[in-house]
XYZ file of N, CA and C in Angstrom:
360
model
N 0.858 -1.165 0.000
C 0.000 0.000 0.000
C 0.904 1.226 0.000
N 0.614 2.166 -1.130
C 1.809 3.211 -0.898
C 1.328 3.895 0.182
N 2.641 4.681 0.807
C 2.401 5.320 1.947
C 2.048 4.755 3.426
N 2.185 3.463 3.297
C 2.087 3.242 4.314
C 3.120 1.522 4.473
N 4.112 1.934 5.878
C 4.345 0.806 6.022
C 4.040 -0.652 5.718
N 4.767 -1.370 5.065
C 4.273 -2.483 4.791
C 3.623 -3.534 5.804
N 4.207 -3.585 7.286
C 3.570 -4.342 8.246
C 2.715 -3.682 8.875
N 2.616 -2.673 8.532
C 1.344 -1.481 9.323
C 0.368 -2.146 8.201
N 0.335 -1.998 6.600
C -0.568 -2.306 6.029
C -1.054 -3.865 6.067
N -0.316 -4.881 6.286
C -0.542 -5.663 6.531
C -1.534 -5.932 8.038
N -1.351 -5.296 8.933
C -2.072 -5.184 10.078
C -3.741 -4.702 10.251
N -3.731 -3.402 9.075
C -4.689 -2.700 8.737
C -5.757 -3.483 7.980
N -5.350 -4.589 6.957
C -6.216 -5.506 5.897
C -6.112 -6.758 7.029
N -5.585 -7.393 7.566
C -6.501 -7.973 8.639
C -7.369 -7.652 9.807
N -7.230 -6.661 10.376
C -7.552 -6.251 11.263
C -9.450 -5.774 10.287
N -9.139 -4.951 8.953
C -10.559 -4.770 8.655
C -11.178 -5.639 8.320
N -10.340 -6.869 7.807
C -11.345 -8.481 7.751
C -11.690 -9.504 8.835
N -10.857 -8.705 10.319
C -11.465 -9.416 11.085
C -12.796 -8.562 11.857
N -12.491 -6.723 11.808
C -13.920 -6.481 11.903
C -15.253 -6.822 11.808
N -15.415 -7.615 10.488
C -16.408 -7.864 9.736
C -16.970 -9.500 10.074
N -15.896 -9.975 10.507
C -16.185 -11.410 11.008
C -15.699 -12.168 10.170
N -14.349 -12.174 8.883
C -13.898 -12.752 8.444
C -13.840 -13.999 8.826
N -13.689 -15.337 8.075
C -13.078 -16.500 8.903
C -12.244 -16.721 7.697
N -11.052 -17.778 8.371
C -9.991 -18.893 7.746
C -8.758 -17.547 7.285
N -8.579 -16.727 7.597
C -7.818 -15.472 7.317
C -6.380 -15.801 7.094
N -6.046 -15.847 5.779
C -4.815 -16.567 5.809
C -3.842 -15.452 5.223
N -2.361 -15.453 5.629
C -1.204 -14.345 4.916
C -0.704 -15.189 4.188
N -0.232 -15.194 2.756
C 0.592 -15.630 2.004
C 1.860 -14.810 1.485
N 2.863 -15.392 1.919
C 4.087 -14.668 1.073
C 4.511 -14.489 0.230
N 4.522 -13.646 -0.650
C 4.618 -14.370 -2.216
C 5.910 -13.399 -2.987
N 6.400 -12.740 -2.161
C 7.278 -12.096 -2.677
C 8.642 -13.006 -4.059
N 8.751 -14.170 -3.206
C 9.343 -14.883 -3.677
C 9.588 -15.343 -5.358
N 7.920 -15.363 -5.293
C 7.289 -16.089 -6.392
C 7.013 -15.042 -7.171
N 6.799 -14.067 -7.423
C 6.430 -12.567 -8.171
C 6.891 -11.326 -7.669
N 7.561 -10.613 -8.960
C 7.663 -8.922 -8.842
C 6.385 -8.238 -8.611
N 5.173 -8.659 -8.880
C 4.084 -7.678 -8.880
C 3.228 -7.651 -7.663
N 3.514 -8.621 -6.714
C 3.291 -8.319 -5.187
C 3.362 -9.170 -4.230
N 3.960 -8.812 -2.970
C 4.397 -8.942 -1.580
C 3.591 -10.354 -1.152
N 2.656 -9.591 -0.511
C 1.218 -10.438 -0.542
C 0.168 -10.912 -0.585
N -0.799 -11.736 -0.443
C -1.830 -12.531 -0.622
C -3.056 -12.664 0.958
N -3.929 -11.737 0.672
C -4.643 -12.108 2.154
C -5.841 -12.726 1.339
N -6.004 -14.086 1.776
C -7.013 -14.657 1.616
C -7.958 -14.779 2.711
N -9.387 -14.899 2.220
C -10.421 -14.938 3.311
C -11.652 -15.206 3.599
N -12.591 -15.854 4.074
C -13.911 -16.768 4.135
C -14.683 -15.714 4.163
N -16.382 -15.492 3.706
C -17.658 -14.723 3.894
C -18.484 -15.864 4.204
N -19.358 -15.899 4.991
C -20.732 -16.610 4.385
C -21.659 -15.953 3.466
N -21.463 -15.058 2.625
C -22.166 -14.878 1.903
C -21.829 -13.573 1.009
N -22.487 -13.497 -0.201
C -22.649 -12.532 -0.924
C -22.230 -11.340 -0.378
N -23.374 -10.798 0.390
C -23.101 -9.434 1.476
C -22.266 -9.423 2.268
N -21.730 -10.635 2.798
C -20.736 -10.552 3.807
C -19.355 -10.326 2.805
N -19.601 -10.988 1.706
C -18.092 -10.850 1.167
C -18.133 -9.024 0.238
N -18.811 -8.575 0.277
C -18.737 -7.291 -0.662
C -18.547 -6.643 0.398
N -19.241 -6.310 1.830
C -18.857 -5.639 3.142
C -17.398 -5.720 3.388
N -16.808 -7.019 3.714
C -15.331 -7.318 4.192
C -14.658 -6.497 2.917
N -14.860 -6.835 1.763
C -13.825 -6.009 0.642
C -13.735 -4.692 0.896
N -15.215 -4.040 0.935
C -15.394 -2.380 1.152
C -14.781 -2.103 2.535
N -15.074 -2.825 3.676
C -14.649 -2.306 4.936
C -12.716 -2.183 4.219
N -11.769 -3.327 4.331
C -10.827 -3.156 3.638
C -10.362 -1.951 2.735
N -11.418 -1.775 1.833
C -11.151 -0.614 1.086
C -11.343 0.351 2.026
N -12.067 0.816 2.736
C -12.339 1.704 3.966
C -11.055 2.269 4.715
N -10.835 1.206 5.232
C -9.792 1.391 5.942
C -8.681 1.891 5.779
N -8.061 1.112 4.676
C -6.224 1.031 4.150
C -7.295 2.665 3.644
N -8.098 3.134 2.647
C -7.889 5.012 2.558
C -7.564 6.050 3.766
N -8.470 5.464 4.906
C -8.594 6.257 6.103
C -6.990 5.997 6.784
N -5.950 5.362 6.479
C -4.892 5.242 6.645
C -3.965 5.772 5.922
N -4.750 6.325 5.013
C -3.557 7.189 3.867
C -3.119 6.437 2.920
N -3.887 5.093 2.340
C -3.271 4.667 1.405
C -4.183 4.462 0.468
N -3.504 3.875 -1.083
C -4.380 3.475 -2.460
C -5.324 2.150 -2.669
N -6.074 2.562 -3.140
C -6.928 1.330 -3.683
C -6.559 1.323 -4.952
N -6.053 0.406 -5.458
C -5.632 0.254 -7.029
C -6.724 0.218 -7.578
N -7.672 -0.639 -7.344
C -8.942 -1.403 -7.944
C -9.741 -2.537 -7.619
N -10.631 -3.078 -7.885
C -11.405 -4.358 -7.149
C -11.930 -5.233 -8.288
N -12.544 -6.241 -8.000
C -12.965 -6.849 -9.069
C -13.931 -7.811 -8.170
N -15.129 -8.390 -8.893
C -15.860 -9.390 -8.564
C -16.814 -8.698 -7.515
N -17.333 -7.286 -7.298
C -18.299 -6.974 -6.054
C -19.701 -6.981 -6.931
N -20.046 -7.444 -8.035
C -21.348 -7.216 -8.869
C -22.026 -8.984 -8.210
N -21.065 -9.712 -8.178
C -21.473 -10.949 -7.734
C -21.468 -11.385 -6.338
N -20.404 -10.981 -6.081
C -20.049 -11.325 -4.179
C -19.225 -12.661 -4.077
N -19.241 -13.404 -4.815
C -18.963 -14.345 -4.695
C -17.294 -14.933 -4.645
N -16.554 -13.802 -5.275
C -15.214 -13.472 -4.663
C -14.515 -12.012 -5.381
N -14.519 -11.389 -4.117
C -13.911 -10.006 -4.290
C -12.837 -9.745 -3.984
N -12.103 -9.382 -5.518
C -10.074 -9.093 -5.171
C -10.462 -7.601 -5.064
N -9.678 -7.277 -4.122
C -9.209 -5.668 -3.576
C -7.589 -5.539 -3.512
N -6.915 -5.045 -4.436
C -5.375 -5.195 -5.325
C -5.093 -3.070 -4.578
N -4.302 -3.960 -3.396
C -3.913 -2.459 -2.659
C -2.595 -2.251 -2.990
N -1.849 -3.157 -3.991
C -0.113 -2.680 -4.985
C 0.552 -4.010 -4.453
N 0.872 -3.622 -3.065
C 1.898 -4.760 -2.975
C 1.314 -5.914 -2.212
N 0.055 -5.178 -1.871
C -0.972 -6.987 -0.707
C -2.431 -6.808 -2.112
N -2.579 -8.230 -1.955
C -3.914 -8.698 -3.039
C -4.781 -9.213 -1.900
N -5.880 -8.384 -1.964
C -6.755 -9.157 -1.051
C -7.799 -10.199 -1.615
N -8.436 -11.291 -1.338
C -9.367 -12.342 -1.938
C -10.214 -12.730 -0.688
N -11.043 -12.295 -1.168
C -12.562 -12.427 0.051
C -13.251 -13.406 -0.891
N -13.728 -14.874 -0.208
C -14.186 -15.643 -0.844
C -15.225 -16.358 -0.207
N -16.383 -16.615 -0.916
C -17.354 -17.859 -0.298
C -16.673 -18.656 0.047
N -16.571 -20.130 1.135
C -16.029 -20.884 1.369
C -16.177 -21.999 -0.046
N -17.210 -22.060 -0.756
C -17.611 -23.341 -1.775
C -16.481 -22.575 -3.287
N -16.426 -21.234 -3.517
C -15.356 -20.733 -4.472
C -14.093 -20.963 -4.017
N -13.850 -20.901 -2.932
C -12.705 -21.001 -2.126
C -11.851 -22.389 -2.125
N -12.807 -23.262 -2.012
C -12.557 -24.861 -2.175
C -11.959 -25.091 -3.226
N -13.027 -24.525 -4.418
C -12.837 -25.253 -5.797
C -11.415 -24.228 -6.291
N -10.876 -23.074 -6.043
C -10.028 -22.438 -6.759
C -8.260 -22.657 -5.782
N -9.031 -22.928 -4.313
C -7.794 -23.407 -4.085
C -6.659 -22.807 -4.044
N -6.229 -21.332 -4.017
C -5.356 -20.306 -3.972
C -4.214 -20.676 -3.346
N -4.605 -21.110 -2.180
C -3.535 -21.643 -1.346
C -2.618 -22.261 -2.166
N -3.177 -23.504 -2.419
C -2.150 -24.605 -3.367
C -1.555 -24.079 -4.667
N -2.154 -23.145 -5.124
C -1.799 -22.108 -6.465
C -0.513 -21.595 -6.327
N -0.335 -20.845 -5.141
C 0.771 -20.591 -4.653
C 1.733 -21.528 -4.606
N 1.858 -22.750 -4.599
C 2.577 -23.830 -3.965
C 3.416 -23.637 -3.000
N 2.901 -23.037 -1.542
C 3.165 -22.645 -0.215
C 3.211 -23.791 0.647
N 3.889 -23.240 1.740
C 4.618 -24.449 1.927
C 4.336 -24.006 3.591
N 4.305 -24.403 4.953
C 3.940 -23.555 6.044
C 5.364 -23.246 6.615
N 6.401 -23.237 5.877
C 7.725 -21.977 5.840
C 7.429 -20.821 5.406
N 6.562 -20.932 4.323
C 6.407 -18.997 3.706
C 4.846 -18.616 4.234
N 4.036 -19.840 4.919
C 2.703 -19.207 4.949
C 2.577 -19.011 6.658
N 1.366 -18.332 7.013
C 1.435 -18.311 8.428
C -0.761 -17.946 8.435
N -1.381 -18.812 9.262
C -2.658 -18.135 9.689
C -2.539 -16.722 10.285
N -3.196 -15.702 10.042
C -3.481 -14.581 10.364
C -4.201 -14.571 11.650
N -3.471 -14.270 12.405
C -4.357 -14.241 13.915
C -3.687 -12.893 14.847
N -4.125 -12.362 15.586
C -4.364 -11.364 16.051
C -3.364 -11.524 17.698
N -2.404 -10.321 18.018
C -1.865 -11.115 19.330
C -2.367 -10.160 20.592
């Protein structure tokens, strides 16, 4: 997120997906694997509304922090909404899209580069 610390922004996009009642909140590292960004917050809705809320709250936030929203994709459906803040990709997903696309394993992460997102 420009302008703002990278572990501050990282703090800020979980912290607004756990507002909302996110579940399965996962950080992926991906620096490794791509120039075009850092990382990967993946994340559960039960639903339509829940997943377009968690994206917008996200978008909410990281602005009220001084930083960019590049762009979003998928809020006409709900059914999975990327919120692309430069160097973190966010993916708010139904749990049944979530299954079948499998992001995690996309990555081919390994639990050396990955870590659950939890709050201390």
């Amino acid at each position: 997120i420009k302008g703002v610390e990278p572990a501050v922004a990282l703090e800020i996009v979980v912290a607004a997906l756990e507002d909302v009642k996110a579940r399965d909140i996962e950080v992926i590292d991906t620096a490794k694997h791509t120039p075009l960004f850092d990382r990967i917050v993946i994340a559960s809705a039960e639903s339509s509304r829940q997943t377009r809320a968690l994206a917008q709250n996200v978008q909410d936030k990281v602005k009220e922090a001084g930083g960019e929203v590049i762009g979003t994709e998928g809020q006409e459906t709900g059914e999975w909404v990327l919120v692309d803040l430069g160097n973190i990709v966010v993916h708010v997903m139904q749990p049944a899209v979530r299954a079948h696309y499998k992001l995690e394993e996309l990555w081919n992460t390994t639990p050396a580069n990955r870590r659950a997102a939890t709050r201390p």
